[in-house]
Tab-separated table of C-alpha atoms in Angstrom:
chain	number	residue	atom	x	y	z
A	29	MET	CA	-32.862	-37.021	-68.698
A	30	TYR	CA	-32.794	-33.316	-69.706
A	31	ILE	CA	-34.402	-31.659	-72.882
A	32	TRP	CA	-31.439	-31.031	-74.805
A	33	GLU	CA	-29.871	-34.883	-73.827
A	34	GLN	CA	-32.324	-36.348	-76.231
A	35	PRO	CA	-31.318	-37.946	-79.599
A	36	ASP	CA	-33.602	-35.564	-82.284
A	37	TRP	CA	-32.222	-32.254	-80.030
A	38	PRO	CA	-32.833	-29.871	-81.149
A	39	ARG	CA	-35.957	-31.513	-83.633
A	40	LEU	CA	-38.126	-32.549	-81.346
A	41	THR	CA	-42.043	-33.962	-81.774
A	42	TRP	CA	-45.028	-34.089	-79.528
A	43	GLN	CA	-48.337	-34.661	-79.655
A	44	ASP	CA	-50.611	-31.678	-78.504
A	45	GLY	CA	-52.939	-33.977	-76.627
A	46	SER	CA	-51.332	-35.706	-74.833
A	47	ILE	CA	-49.229	-32.687	-72.983
A	48	ALA	CA	-51.866	-30.232	-73.136
A	49	ALA	CA	-53.854	-31.501	-69.664
A	50	PRO	CA	-50.460	-31.966	-67.637
A	51	LEU	CA	-49.230	-28.175	-69.005
A	52	ALA	CA	-52.407	-26.799	-68.099
A	53	ALA	CA	-51.937	-27.994	-64.844
A	54	VAL	CA	-48.596	-27.313	-64.448
A	55	ARG	CA	-49.812	-23.415	-65.184
A	56	HIS	CA	-52.442	-23.399	-62.984
A	57	ASP	CA	-49.835	-24.831	-60.072
A	58	GLN	CA	-47.322	-21.824	-60.786
A	59	GLY	CA	-50.101	-18.896	-60.547
A	60	ARG	CA	-51.252	-20.636	-57.533
A	61	LEU	CA	-47.461	-20.524	-56.461
A	62	ILE	CA	-46.699	-17.470	-57.438
A	63	GLY	CA	-49.944	-15.499	-55.861
A	64	ARG	CA	-48.719	-17.452	-52.674
A	65	MET	CA	-44.828	-16.081	-52.799
A	66	GLU	CA	-46.869	-12.416	-53.614
A	67	ALA	CA	-48.393	-12.818	-50.166
A	68	LEU	CA	-45.019	-12.971	-47.973
A	69	GLY	CA	-43.074	-10.572	-47.019
A	70	PHE	CA	-39.590	-9.177	-49.465
A	71	LYS	CA	-37.411	-10.276	-47.144
A	72	LEU	CA	-39.257	-14.422	-46.769
A	73	ARG	CA	-40.211	-13.790	-50.471
A	74	GLU	CA	-36.022	-13.334	-50.852
A	75	GLU	CA	-35.226	-16.785	-48.864
A	76	ALA	CA	-38.185	-18.489	-50.817
A	77	VAL	CA	-36.579	-18.222	-54.292
A	78	LEU	CA	-33.132	-18.491	-52.726
A	79	GLN	CA	-33.807	-21.743	-51.335
A	80	THR	CA	-35.615	-23.039	-54.663
A	81	LEU	CA	-32.514	-21.890	-56.472
A	82	THR	CA	-30.258	-23.697	-54.342
A	83	GLN	CA	-32.416	-26.882	-54.095
A	84	ASP	CA	-32.660	-26.934	-58.146
A	85	VAL	CA	-28.786	-26.404	-58.123
A	86	VAL	CA	-28.370	-29.764	-55.906
A	87	LYS	CA	-30.962	-31.593	-57.967
A	88	ARG	CA	-29.420	-31.003	-61.137
A	89	HIS	CA	-26.255	-31.672	-59.632
A	90	CYS	CA	-26.867	-35.035	-58.221
A	91	GLN	CA	-28.732	-35.675	-61.999
A	92	ARG	CA	-25.383	-35.874	-63.917
A	93	LYS	CA	-23.734	-38.596	-65.063
A	94	PRO	CA	-20.496	-39.762	-63.856
A	95	GLY	CA	-17.574	-38.787	-66.456
């Protein structure tokens, strides 16, 4: 389910304590991924971005509810 599909969208509430650690871990992983991509040559980095975007589109398409 996407965030905008939540019944209270856009008036969502959350508890900072419950999301702080997972958010920090994701941010850390994101920084590591960016660092690794910067080490790649331009062509490889371009291909990695295209592959990631393609996978994201396919994943989103498969998650949609029929109808």
